[in-house]
Amino acid sequence: MSAFSTAIASGRKRRGEGHTRREEILQAAKELFLEEGYESTTIRRIADRVGISAPALYLYFRDKEDLLLALCDQTFTHLVDAIDEIERTIEDPLERIRRFGDAYARFGITHPDEYRLVFLSGNIPEAIRKLGHRQATDDPDRPGVKGAIVFGRLVAILAQAEASGLKLNYPPDTCAELCWMAVHGLVAALILKPDFPWSDRDVLINGMLDIHVKGIVRSE
Amino acid sequence: MSAFSTAIASGRKRRGEGHTRREEILQAAKELFLEEGYESTTIRRIADRVGISAPALYLYFRDKEDLLLALCDQTFTHLVDAIDEIERTIEDPLERIRRFGDAYARFGITHPDEYRLVFLSGNIPEAIRKLGHRQATDDPDRPGVKGAIVFGRLVAILAQAEASGLKLNYPPDTCAELCWMAVHGLVAALILKPDFPWSDRDVLINGMLDIHVKGIVRSE
DNA sequence: TTGGTAAGTTAACGATGTTAATCTAAGTGT
DNA sequence: ACACTTAGATTAACATCGTTAACTTACCAA
């Protein structure tokens, strides 16, 4: 209670804070997210931690989903960075695909809450529709779009691989969808049923990548 | 209001209804589930449709999850039946695996709400723990267990295939996990992002099965 | 007739996301 | 120096949710 009231009392430095508040809220939400899990992350708890009232959050975020998605994008940026790194350093197309899948899977397993929110909860299209026509579909800062960007990267890598002479068994988009779905299924399973006696993680990841790299490139 | 009160008035045939009530509730829940979607399926709405008060549901189901899982098991029985049929009629191990995957994928796509509840929401182990020690883990009537049964069937089919001479690249459980995860990812993607411009469904399903059947059996 | 019991009711609790109405303090124009 | 606007927050409240507590009713058996 004292921490709360002092936060209120000391939080009244009005000038220029409008800038910072949004980041403060995201930071607090992230902490709670990690500390107490997604389930307990309620609007009021986030507001408490920031030191403001719950309705104040609605000055910065349209609704809870908007907040959470913004938070996810922040995290997903790290995955995009990792993909950038791979594209910059790896030349061989097949190895690129492998590394992509590996990075993707490990990112998902390491950030289960964010992964759930972006790839495992109700359709993002609906969420976008709910947000209204506020922004065009290609706005790179719209929350939730980082997930689509990651998938787009895979399509690009595969198209590029095909362009550089690799023979694929399906069109690049279809290949991307198949690969993504499979690795996505792996991540989803490990996240949603963590107590199930799965085989060794590395075996599963490597196995899945083996199977799909083999299954997608024409071998004759 | 009139429909409600008449339902109440005529619903007071007390004798022997205790037997029927549970099924009535499940039926009403199922209808609402299909009519208005999972989101709008609230305890009070289900109770309204049955013509009883909301707390009365707790005489037949421990909590909402218990009800929903019971409902899911009812639906999943159809998938188990389909698997029975496959095991009874198909001899060739590879074809069995294929048909299993096909049946599984199409079942998931056809029953998205139940699929979400069983395979796409928080871990079942937690749910089971929440239900208490009411029943042992191998009770075939415990709600939610049908999902695990389906997976168990796949393991059995693969082990059987190996026993009949087929060479696998991984242990049967690992093979089952890989196959299941991939098809699960496919179903999950189609369910959760229905508006995404995916490739043709049949192409995806067949492609995924091709890739995994090829990737799992040793070819040399 | 008298209990006892199974089935159901109403009232209420605590939480949740969210909205409406209001207040306040800082900046701005005159 | 004084009035006005406005961004940023507040308190109060709403509707809804799952769920529990306490009470009522109808039936059956002794």
Short mmCIF file of C-alpha atoms (C1' of nucleotides) in Angstrom, two decimals:
data_model
loop_
_atom_site.label_atom_id
_atom_site.label_comp_id
_atom_site.label_asym_id
_atom_site.label_seq_id
_atom_site.Cartn_x
_atom_site.Cartn_y
_atom_site.Cartn_z
CA MET A 1 0.00 0.00 0.00
CA SER A 2 2.81 2.34 0.85
CA ALA A 3 4.62 1.50 -2.36
CA PHE A 4 1.41 2.19 -4.16
CA SER A 5 0.70 5.55 -2.60
CA THR A 6 4.30 6.73 -2.85
CA ALA A 7 4.28 5.76 -6.49
CA ILE A 8 1.21 7.91 -6.88
CA ALA A 9 2.66 10.73 -4.88
CA SER A 10 6.01 10.76 -6.64
CA GLY A 11 4.46 9.99 -10.00
CA ARG A 12 2.96 13.39 -10.37
CA LYS A 13 5.76 14.97 -12.36
CA ARG A 14 3.40 15.89 -15.09
CA ARG A 15 5.65 17.47 -17.65
CA GLY A 16 6.74 15.36 -20.59
CA GLU A 17 5.56 12.16 -18.97
CA GLY A 18 3.00 11.53 -21.65
CA HIS A 19 5.93 10.37 -23.68
CA THR A 20 7.23 7.98 -21.10
CA ARG A 21 3.97 6.53 -19.79
CA ARG A 22 3.42 4.23 -22.71
CA GLU A 23 6.84 2.67 -22.27
CA GLU A 24 6.36 2.48 -18.53
CA ILE A 25 3.14 0.57 -19.00
CA LEU A 26 4.73 -1.81 -21.47
CA GLN A 27 7.61 -2.37 -19.09
CA ALA A 28 5.34 -3.09 -16.14
CA ALA A 29 3.18 -5.39 -18.24
CA LYS A 30 6.27 -7.25 -19.38
CA GLU A 31 7.49 -7.73 -15.82
CA LEU A 32 4.13 -9.03 -14.61
CA PHE A 33 3.94 -11.19 -17.67
CA LEU A 34 7.19 -12.85 -16.73
CA GLU A 35 6.71 -12.89 -12.97
CA GLU A 36 3.16 -14.08 -12.58
CA GLY A 37 2.31 -15.48 -15.98
CA TYR A 38 -0.20 -14.50 -18.55
CA GLU A 39 -3.23 -15.58 -16.54
CA SER A 40 -2.67 -13.15 -13.69
CA THR A 41 -1.75 -10.27 -15.92
CA THR A 42 -4.82 -8.12 -15.51
CA ILE A 43 -5.35 -4.52 -16.45
CA ARG A 44 -5.63 -3.44 -12.84
CA ARG A 45 -2.42 -5.19 -11.82
CA ILE A 46 -0.49 -3.53 -14.59
CA ALA A 47 -1.92 -0.17 -13.63
CA ASP A 48 -1.06 -0.77 -9.98
CA ARG A 49 2.53 -1.48 -10.82
CA VAL A 50 2.87 1.65 -12.92
CA GLY A 51 1.25 3.64 -10.14
CA ILE A 52 -1.76 4.84 -12.06
CA SER A 53 -5.41 3.86 -12.15
CA ALA A 54 -6.71 1.17 -14.43
CA PRO A 55 -8.72 3.42 -16.76
CA ALA A 56 -5.59 5.45 -17.41
CA LEU A 57 -4.29 2.58 -19.50
CA TYR A 58 -7.00 3.26 -22.01
CA LEU A 59 -5.38 6.57 -22.81
CA TYR A 60 -2.47 4.67 -24.31
CA PHE A 61 -3.97 1.40 -25.49
CA ARG A 62 -7.29 0.76 -27.14
CA ASP A 63 -7.90 -2.38 -25.09
CA LYS A 64 -6.08 -5.19 -23.37
CA GLU A 65 -5.28 -7.03 -26.56
CA ASP A 66 -3.76 -3.92 -28.06
CA LEU A 67 -1.44 -3.63 -25.08
CA LEU A 68 -0.43 -7.26 -25.12
CA LEU A 69 0.17 -7.27 -28.84
CA ALA A 70 2.34 -4.19 -28.61
CA LEU A 71 4.31 -6.02 -25.96
CA CYS A 72 4.67 -9.05 -28.19
CA ASP A 73 5.93 -7.05 -31.10
CA GLN A 74 8.60 -5.66 -28.85
CA THR A 75 9.74 -9.20 -28.07
CA PHE A 76 9.38 -10.48 -31.61
CA THR A 77 11.77 -7.83 -32.77
CA HIS A 78 14.53 -10.01 -31.31
CA LEU A 79 13.49 -12.88 -33.55
CA VAL A 80 13.45 -10.60 -36.57
CA ASP A 81 16.93 -9.47 -35.63
CA ALA A 82 18.09 -13.06 -35.41
CA ILE A 83 16.66 -13.72 -38.85
CA ASP A 84 18.46 -10.66 -40.18
CA GLU A 85 21.67 -12.06 -38.77
CA ILE A 86 21.09 -15.40 -40.45
CA GLU A 87 20.35 -13.83 -43.80
CA ARG A 88 23.46 -11.71 -43.50
CA THR A 89 25.89 -14.45 -42.54
CA ILE A 90 24.61 -17.66 -44.10
CA GLU A 91 24.90 -18.17 -47.82
CA ASP A 92 23.80 -21.74 -48.48
CA PRO A 93 20.02 -21.79 -49.08
CA LEU A 94 19.40 -25.09 -47.32
CA GLU A 95 21.42 -24.06 -44.33
CA ARG A 96 19.50 -20.80 -44.21
CA ILE A 97 16.22 -22.67 -44.04
CA ARG A 98 17.57 -24.89 -41.32
CA ARG A 99 18.89 -22.05 -39.26
CA PHE A 100 15.65 -20.17 -39.70
CA GLY A 101 13.65 -23.08 -38.35
CA ASP A 102 16.05 -23.60 -35.51
CA ALA A 103 15.95 -19.95 -34.50
CA TYR A 104 12.19 -19.87 -34.78
CA ALA A 105 11.64 -22.97 -32.67
CA ARG A 106 14.01 -21.90 -29.94
CA PHE A 107 12.58 -18.42 -29.85
CA GLY A 108 9.09 -19.81 -29.43
CA ILE A 109 10.13 -22.13 -26.65
CA THR A 110 12.00 -19.34 -24.90
CA HIS A 111 9.11 -16.86 -25.12
CA PRO A 112 6.07 -19.07 -24.62
CA ASP A 113 3.73 -16.33 -23.42
CA GLU A 114 4.38 -14.01 -26.29
CA TYR A 115 4.25 -16.91 -28.71
CA ARG A 116 0.87 -17.94 -27.41
CA LEU A 117 -0.49 -14.48 -27.80
CA VAL A 118 0.73 -13.98 -31.33
CA PHE A 119 0.38 -17.43 -32.86
CA LEU A 120 -1.88 -19.36 -30.54
CA SER A 121 -4.82 -17.16 -29.69
CA GLY A 122 -7.87 -16.26 -31.72
CA ASN A 123 -7.26 -15.03 -35.20
CA ILE A 124 -5.27 -11.87 -35.54
CA PRO A 125 -7.43 -10.77 -38.49
CA GLU A 126 -10.31 -10.46 -36.07
CA ALA A 127 -8.17 -8.45 -33.72
CA ILE A 128 -7.15 -6.17 -36.53
CA ARG A 129 -10.75 -5.71 -37.55
CA LYS A 130 -11.54 -4.86 -33.97
CA LEU A 131 -8.88 -2.20 -33.95
CA GLY A 132 -10.79 -0.51 -36.72
CA HIS A 133 -9.49 1.00 -39.87
CA ARG A 134 -7.00 2.97 -37.90
CA GLN A 135 -4.07 1.95 -40.02
CA ALA A 136 -3.45 0.33 -43.33
CA THR A 137 -2.61 -3.36 -43.45
CA ASP A 138 1.03 -2.74 -44.29
CA ASP A 139 1.82 -0.35 -41.49
CA PRO A 140 4.99 -1.83 -39.99
CA ASP A 141 4.13 -0.54 -36.53
CA ARG A 142 0.67 -2.00 -36.17
CA PRO A 143 0.69 -4.39 -33.22
CA GLY A 144 0.68 -8.05 -34.08
CA VAL A 145 2.17 -7.62 -37.48
CA LYS A 146 5.63 -8.85 -36.51
CA GLY A 147 4.34 -12.41 -36.56
CA ALA A 148 3.31 -12.02 -40.17
CA ILE A 149 6.67 -10.43 -40.96
CA VAL A 150 8.50 -13.46 -39.63
CA PHE A 151 6.44 -15.74 -41.82
CA GLY A 152 7.03 -13.44 -44.77
CA ARG A 153 10.75 -13.81 -44.27
CA LEU A 154 10.51 -17.56 -44.63
CA VAL A 155 8.59 -17.20 -47.88
CA ALA A 156 11.26 -14.84 -49.13
CA ILE A 157 14.08 -17.19 -48.20
CA LEU A 158 12.40 -20.06 -50.00
CA ALA A 159 11.61 -18.01 -53.09
CA GLN A 160 15.20 -16.87 -53.11
CA ALA A 161 16.42 -20.43 -52.77
CA GLU A 162 14.32 -21.46 -55.74
CA ALA A 163 15.57 -18.50 -57.75
CA SER A 164 19.12 -19.57 -57.08
CA GLY A 165 18.53 -22.92 -58.72
CA LEU A 166 17.10 -25.10 -55.99
CA LYS A 167 14.28 -27.36 -57.15
CA LEU A 168 11.29 -27.38 -54.83
CA ASN A 169 8.49 -29.94 -54.67
CA TYR A 170 5.88 -27.23 -54.15
CA PRO A 171 5.54 -23.52 -54.83
CA PRO A 172 7.57 -21.43 -52.36
CA ASP A 173 4.50 -20.24 -50.43
CA THR A 174 3.24 -23.76 -50.02
CA CYS A 175 6.68 -24.89 -48.90
CA ALA A 176 6.81 -22.06 -46.43
CA GLU A 177 3.38 -22.90 -45.10
CA LEU A 178 4.25 -26.56 -44.66
CA CYS A 179 7.54 -25.85 -42.93
CA TRP A 180 6.08 -23.17 -40.74
CA MET A 181 3.07 -25.25 -39.78
CA ALA A 182 5.23 -28.17 -38.75
CA VAL A 183 7.65 -26.17 -36.63
CA HIS A 184 4.75 -24.18 -35.29
CA GLY A 185 3.07 -27.40 -34.27
CA LEU A 186 6.23 -28.47 -32.49
CA VAL A 187 6.50 -25.22 -30.57
CA ALA A 188 2.79 -25.20 -29.79
CA ALA A 189 2.92 -28.72 -28.43
CA LEU A 190 5.90 -28.04 -26.20
CA ILE A 191 4.33 -24.86 -24.91
CA LEU A 192 0.80 -26.09 -24.36
CA LYS A 193 1.61 -29.51 -22.92
CA PRO A 194 4.85 -28.94 -21.07
CA ASP A 195 4.24 -31.86 -18.74
CA PHE A 196 3.88 -34.44 -21.46
CA PRO A 197 6.89 -36.80 -21.68
CA TRP A 198 8.10 -35.58 -25.04
CA SER A 199 11.26 -36.88 -26.62
CA ASP A 200 14.37 -34.77 -26.31
CA ARG A 201 13.86 -31.26 -27.57
CA ASP A 202 16.91 -31.09 -29.75
CA VAL A 203 16.07 -34.41 -31.32
CA LEU A 204 12.60 -33.17 -32.13
CA ILE A 205 13.78 -29.87 -33.55
CA ASN A 206 16.54 -31.41 -35.63
CA GLY A 207 14.30 -34.23 -36.73
CA MET A 208 11.56 -31.90 -37.81
CA LEU A 209 14.00 -29.76 -39.76
CA ASP A 210 15.60 -32.80 -41.38
CA ILE A 211 12.28 -34.16 -42.47
CA HIS A 212 11.13 -30.92 -43.99
CA VAL A 213 14.32 -29.93 -45.71
CA LYS A 214 14.42 -33.37 -47.25
CA GLY A 215 10.74 -33.33 -48.06
CA ILE A 216 10.71 -30.00 -49.75
CA VAL A 217 13.70 -30.05 -52.08
CA ARG A 218 13.43 -32.27 -55.11
CA SER A 219 15.82 -35.17 -54.85
CA GLU A 220 16.23 -37.21 -58.00
CA MET B 1 -38.98 -14.12 -21.25
CA SER B 2 -42.07 -16.13 -22.00
CA ALA B 3 -40.02 -18.95 -23.45
CA PHE B 4 -37.90 -18.85 -20.36
CA SER B 5 -40.71 -18.93 -17.83
CA THR B 6 -42.66 -21.60 -19.69
CA ALA B 7 -39.51 -23.69 -19.84
CA ILE B 8 -39.29 -23.33 -16.10
CA ALA B 9 -42.97 -24.01 -15.56
CA SER B 10 -43.04 -27.10 -17.74
CA GLY B 11 -39.61 -28.23 -16.64
CA ARG B 12 -40.73 -29.19 -13.20
CA LYS B 13 -41.39 -32.85 -13.83
CA ARG B 14 -39.09 -33.81 -11.06
CA ARG B 15 -39.11 -37.56 -11.13
CA GLY B 16 -36.35 -39.39 -12.91
CA GLU B 17 -35.06 -36.22 -14.50
CA GLY B 18 -31.84 -36.38 -12.59
CA HIS B 19 -30.83 -38.98 -15.08
CA THR B 20 -31.64 -36.87 -18.08
CA ARG B 21 -30.44 -33.49 -16.89
CA ARG B 22 -26.77 -34.14 -17.51
CA GLU B 23 -27.41 -35.07 -21.11
CA GLU B 24 -29.78 -32.16 -21.52
CA ILE B 25 -27.10 -29.79 -20.36
CA LEU B 26 -24.53 -31.30 -22.68
CA GLN B 27 -26.95 -31.07 -25.56
CA ALA B 28 -27.76 -27.43 -24.87
CA ALA B 29 -24.09 -26.60 -24.47
CA LYS B 30 -23.32 -28.27 -27.76
CA GLU B 31 -26.02 -26.33 -29.58
CA LEU B 32 -24.86 -23.00 -28.19
CA PHE B 33 -21.32 -23.98 -28.97
CA LEU B 34 -22.22 -24.45 -32.61
CA GLU B 35 -24.71 -21.61 -32.91
CA GLU B 36 -22.98 -18.77 -31.19
CA GLY B 37 -19.40 -19.93 -30.94
CA TYR B 38 -17.19 -20.68 -28.01
CA GLU B 39 -16.87 -17.10 -26.84
CA SER B 40 -20.56 -16.62 -26.15
CA THR B 41 -21.00 -19.98 -24.52
CA THR B 42 -21.39 -18.93 -20.93
CA ILE B 43 -22.67 -20.91 -18.00
CA ARG B 44 -25.76 -18.76 -17.67
CA ARG B 45 -26.67 -19.10 -21.34
CA ILE B 46 -26.42 -22.84 -21.18
CA ALA B 47 -28.56 -22.91 -18.07
CA ASP B 48 -31.12 -20.63 -19.69
CA ARG B 49 -31.48 -22.92 -22.64
CA VAL B 50 -31.97 -25.97 -20.46
CA GLY B 51 -34.51 -24.04 -18.43
CA ILE B 52 -32.72 -24.18 -15.11
CA SER B 53 -30.71 -21.72 -13.10
CA ALA B 54 -26.99 -21.32 -13.54
CA PRO B 55 -25.93 -22.79 -10.19
CA ALA B 56 -27.87 -25.96 -11.00
CA LEU B 57 -25.16 -26.80 -13.52
CA TYR B 58 -22.76 -27.31 -10.66
CA LEU B 59 -24.79 -30.27 -9.51
CA TYR B 60 -23.70 -32.11 -12.64
CA PHE B 61 -20.35 -30.58 -13.51
CA ARG B 62 -17.53 -29.52 -11.26
CA ASP B 63 -16.86 -26.34 -13.22
CA LYS B 64 -17.06 -24.92 -16.70
CA GLU B 65 -14.00 -26.71 -17.95
CA ASP B 66 -15.37 -30.02 -16.77
CA LEU B 67 -18.53 -29.44 -18.76
CA LEU B 68 -16.70 -28.38 -21.88
CA LEU B 69 -14.27 -31.25 -21.70
CA ALA B 70 -17.09 -33.73 -21.32
CA LEU B 71 -18.62 -32.21 -24.41
CA CYS B 72 -15.35 -32.55 -26.28
CA ASP B 73 -14.93 -36.16 -25.38
CA GLN B 74 -18.36 -36.81 -26.78
CA THR B 75 -17.25 -35.33 -30.10
CA PHE B 76 -13.83 -36.93 -30.06
CA THR B 77 -15.45 -40.30 -29.83
CA HIS B 78 -16.25 -39.94 -33.52
CA LEU B 79 -12.58 -39.56 -34.31
CA VAL B 80 -11.73 -42.60 -32.23
CA ASP B 81 -14.39 -44.51 -34.15
CA ALA B 82 -12.87 -43.40 -37.44
CA ILE B 83 -9.48 -44.62 -36.25
CA ASP B 84 -11.00 -47.95 -35.27
CA GLU B 85 -12.40 -48.23 -38.76
CA ILE B 86 -9.01 -47.51 -40.31
CA GLU B 87 -7.24 -50.06 -38.15
CA ARG B 88 -9.88 -52.62 -39.00
CA THR B 89 -9.91 -52.16 -42.76
CA ILE B 90 -6.43 -51.01 -43.75
CA GLU B 91 -3.55 -53.47 -43.67
CA ASP B 92 -0.58 -51.67 -45.18
CA PRO B 93 1.30 -49.83 -42.38
CA LEU B 94 2.20 -46.81 -44.47
CA GLU B 95 -1.31 -46.44 -45.73
CA ARG B 96 -2.56 -46.68 -42.17
CA ILE B 97 -0.36 -43.84 -41.09
CA ARG B 98 -1.51 -41.78 -44.03
CA ARG B 99 -5.15 -42.44 -43.40
CA PHE B 100 -4.71 -41.69 -39.73
CA GLY B 101 -3.21 -38.30 -40.49
CA ASP B 102 -5.87 -37.54 -43.04
CA ALA B 103 -8.69 -38.45 -40.68
CA TYR B 104 -7.10 -36.48 -37.89
CA ALA B 105 -6.59 -33.35 -39.94
CA ARG B 106 -10.08 -33.35 -41.37
CA PHE B 107 -11.62 -34.02 -38.01
CA GLY B 108 -9.79 -31.08 -36.51
CA ILE B 109 -10.82 -28.75 -39.30
CA THR B 110 -14.43 -29.91 -39.05
CA HIS B 111 -14.62 -29.49 -35.28
CA PRO B 112 -12.53 -26.39 -34.64
CA ASP B 113 -14.09 -25.46 -31.32
CA GLU B 114 -13.65 -28.84 -29.73
CA TYR B 115 -10.16 -29.10 -31.19
CA ARG B 116 -9.21 -25.79 -29.67
CA LEU B 117 -10.45 -26.84 -26.30
CA VAL B 118 -8.66 -30.16 -26.25
CA PHE B 119 -5.41 -29.41 -28.06
CA LEU B 120 -5.08 -25.66 -28.14
CA SER B 121 -5.84 -24.41 -24.67
CA GLY B 122 -3.77 -24.48 -21.51
CA ASN B 123 -2.24 -27.74 -20.56
CA ILE B 124 -4.61 -30.57 -19.82
CA PRO B 125 -2.36 -31.84 -17.02
CA GLU B 126 -3.22 -28.67 -15.12
CA ALA B 127 -6.89 -29.24 -15.78
CA ILE B 128 -6.61 -32.78 -14.52
CA ARG B 129 -4.81 -31.62 -11.43
CA LYS B 130 -7.57 -29.12 -10.89
CA LEU B 131 -10.17 -31.85 -11.05
CA GLY B 132 -8.52 -33.36 -8.03
CA HIS B 133 -7.69 -36.95 -7.39
CA ARG B 134 -11.21 -37.93 -8.22
CA GLN B 135 -10.18 -40.66 -10.62
CA ALA B 136 -7.06 -42.50 -11.62
CA THR B 137 -5.15 -41.38 -14.67
CA ASP B 138 -6.23 -44.31 -16.79
CA ASP B 139 -9.95 -43.99 -16.24
CA PRO B 140 -11.31 -44.05 -19.78
CA ASP B 141 -14.24 -41.81 -18.86
CA ARG B 142 -12.34 -38.93 -17.35
CA PRO B 143 -13.06 -35.86 -19.46
CA GLY B 144 -10.27 -34.70 -21.73
CA VAL B 145 -8.61 -38.04 -21.96
CA LYS B 146 -9.86 -38.83 -25.45
CA GLY B 147 -7.25 -36.48 -26.89
CA ALA B 148 -4.49 -38.50 -25.28
CA ILE B 149 -6.12 -41.70 -26.49
CA VAL B 150 -5.98 -40.49 -30.08
CA PHE B 151 -2.29 -39.76 -29.76
CA GLY B 152 -1.74 -43.13 -28.14
CA ARG B 153 -3.29 -44.80 -31.15
CA LEU B 154 -0.75 -43.20 -33.43
CA VAL B 155 2.09 -44.44 -31.28
CA ALA B 156 0.60 -47.91 -31.39
CA ILE B 157 0.24 -47.86 -35.15
CA LEU B 158 3.84 -46.81 -35.58
CA ALA B 159 5.18 -49.36 -33.13
CA GLN B 160 3.15 -51.98 -34.91
CA ALA B 161 4.53 -50.85 -38.25
CA GLU B 162 8.05 -51.18 -36.94
CA ALA B 163 7.30 -54.59 -35.50
CA SER B 164 6.07 -55.74 -38.90
CA GLY B 165 9.45 -54.99 -40.44
CA LEU B 166 9.30 -51.33 -41.37
CA LYS B 167 12.54 -49.46 -40.66
CA LEU B 168 12.01 -46.12 -38.93
CA ASN B 169 14.46 -43.24 -38.67
CA TYR B 170 13.52 -42.59 -35.07
CA PRO B 171 11.96 -44.52 -32.21
CA PRO B 172 8.19 -44.99 -32.65
CA ASP B 173 7.29 -42.42 -29.98
CA THR B 174 9.53 -39.82 -31.51
CA CYS B 175 8.09 -40.57 -34.94
CA ALA B 176 4.60 -40.23 -33.54
CA GLU B 177 5.44 -36.97 -31.88
CA LEU B 178 6.94 -35.53 -35.04
CA CYS B 179 4.02 -36.60 -37.20
CA TRP B 180 1.45 -35.48 -34.73
CA MET B 181 3.12 -32.14 -34.13
CA ALA B 182 3.25 -31.39 -37.83
CA VAL B 183 -0.36 -32.25 -38.56
CA HIS B 184 -1.37 -30.56 -35.37
CA GLY B 185 0.41 -27.43 -36.53
CA LEU B 186 -1.45 -27.60 -39.79
CA VAL B 187 -4.81 -27.92 -38.12
CA ALA B 188 -3.98 -25.24 -35.58
CA ALA B 189 -2.96 -22.81 -38.27
CA LEU B 190 -6.08 -23.35 -40.34
CA ILE B 191 -8.27 -23.00 -37.28
CA LEU B 192 -6.61 -20.02 -35.67
CA LYS B 193 -5.94 -17.98 -38.80
CA PRO B 194 -8.86 -18.87 -41.06
CA ASP B 195 -8.59 -15.63 -43.00
CA PHE B 196 -4.98 -16.09 -44.02
CA PRO B 197 -4.58 -16.91 -47.73
CA TRP B 198 -3.33 -20.43 -47.21
CA SER B 199 -2.65 -22.78 -50.09
CA ASP B 200 -5.30 -25.33 -50.96
CA ARG B 201 -6.25 -27.46 -47.98
CA ASP B 202 -5.94 -30.79 -49.69
CA VAL B 203 -2.56 -29.86 -51.08
CA LEU B 204 -1.37 -28.94 -47.61
CA ILE B 205 -2.74 -32.08 -45.98
CA ASN B 206 -1.40 -34.40 -48.65
CA GLY B 207 1.89 -32.56 -48.79
CA MET B 208 2.35 -32.76 -45.05
CA LEU B 209 1.58 -36.46 -45.02
CA ASP B 210 3.89 -37.12 -47.96
CA ILE B 211 6.74 -35.31 -46.31
CA HIS B 212 6.38 -37.12 -43.04
CA VAL B 213 5.80 -40.59 -44.36
CA LYS B 214 8.90 -40.15 -46.51
CA GLY B 215 10.86 -38.57 -43.70
CA ILE B 216 10.13 -41.21 -41.14
CA VAL B 217 10.70 -44.48 -42.92
CA ARG B 218 14.26 -45.39 -43.71
CA SER B 219 14.83 -45.35 -47.45
CA GLU B 220 18.07 -46.89 -48.61
"C1'" DT C 1 -47.51 -38.03 9.53
"C1'" DT C 2 -42.87 -37.24 9.65
"C1'" DG C 3 -38.44 -36.80 8.22
"C1'" DG C 4 -34.82 -37.15 4.88
"C1'" DT C 5 -32.97 -36.27 0.60
"C1'" DA C 6 -32.25 -35.01 -4.16
"C1'" DA C 7 -32.86 -31.12 -7.25
"C1'" DG C 8 -33.32 -26.35 -7.68
"C1'" DT C 9 -33.83 -21.71 -6.42
"C1'" DT C 10 -32.44 -16.75 -5.20
"C1'" DA C 11 -28.93 -13.71 -3.59
"C1'" DA C 12 -24.60 -12.56 -3.44
"C1'" DC C 13 -19.33 -12.39 -3.90
"C1'" DG C 14 -15.26 -11.15 -6.01
"C1'" DA C 15 -12.95 -10.28 -10.39
"C1'" DT C 16 -12.73 -8.84 -14.93
"C1'" DG C 17 -12.60 -5.46 -18.98
"C1'" DT C 18 -14.38 -1.19 -19.98
"C1'" DT C 19 -17.02 3.46 -20.09
"C1'" DA C 20 -18.80 7.92 -18.23
"C1'" DA C 21 -18.25 11.87 -15.79
"C1'" DT C 22 -15.24 14.61 -13.35
"C1'" DC C 23 -11.19 16.83 -11.61
"C1'" DT C 24 -6.60 19.00 -11.86
"C1'" DA C 25 -2.59 20.95 -13.08
"C1'" DA C 26 0.15 22.75 -16.60
"C1'" DG C 27 0.60 25.63 -20.62
"C1'" DT C 28 -1.17 29.62 -23.65
"C1'" DG C 29 -3.13 33.80 -25.30
"C1'" DT C 30 -4.33 38.42 -24.05
"C1'" DA D 1 -2.04 38.73 -13.86
"C1'" DC D 2 -6.07 36.45 -15.36
"C1'" DA D 3 -9.12 33.51 -18.10
"C1'" DC D 4 -9.20 29.46 -21.24
"C1'" DT D 5 -7.94 25.18 -23.17
"C1'" DT D 6 -6.47 20.72 -22.77
"C1'" DA D 7 -3.63 16.53 -21.69
"C1'" DG D 8 -3.58 13.33 -18.17
"C1'" DA D 9 -5.39 11.38 -14.72
"C1'" DT D 10 -9.08 10.19 -11.20
"C1'" DT D 11 -13.36 7.99 -8.94
"C1'" DA D 12 -17.60 5.65 -9.61
"C1'" DA D 13 -20.00 2.65 -11.94
"C1'" DC D 14 -21.68 -1.01 -15.41
"C1'" DA D 15 -22.23 -5.40 -17.30
"C1'" DT D 16 -20.68 -9.88 -17.22
"C1'" DC D 17 -18.32 -13.70 -15.76
"C1'" DG D 18 -17.59 -18.16 -12.87
"C1'" DT D 19 -18.76 -19.68 -8.58
"C1'" DT D 20 -20.50 -20.33 -3.56
"C1'" DA D 21 -23.82 -20.02 0.37
"C1'" DA D 22 -28.15 -20.41 2.19
"C1'" DC D 23 -32.62 -21.51 1.62
"C1'" DT D 24 -36.80 -23.95 -0.62
"C1'" DT D 25 -39.50 -27.41 -2.69
"C1'" DA D 26 -41.13 -31.91 -4.15
"C1'" DC D 27 -40.93 -36.58 -3.61
"C1'" DC D 28 -40.24 -41.16 -1.22
"C1'" DA D 29 -39.81 -44.20 2.65
"C1'" DA D 30 -40.55 -45.30 7.57
#
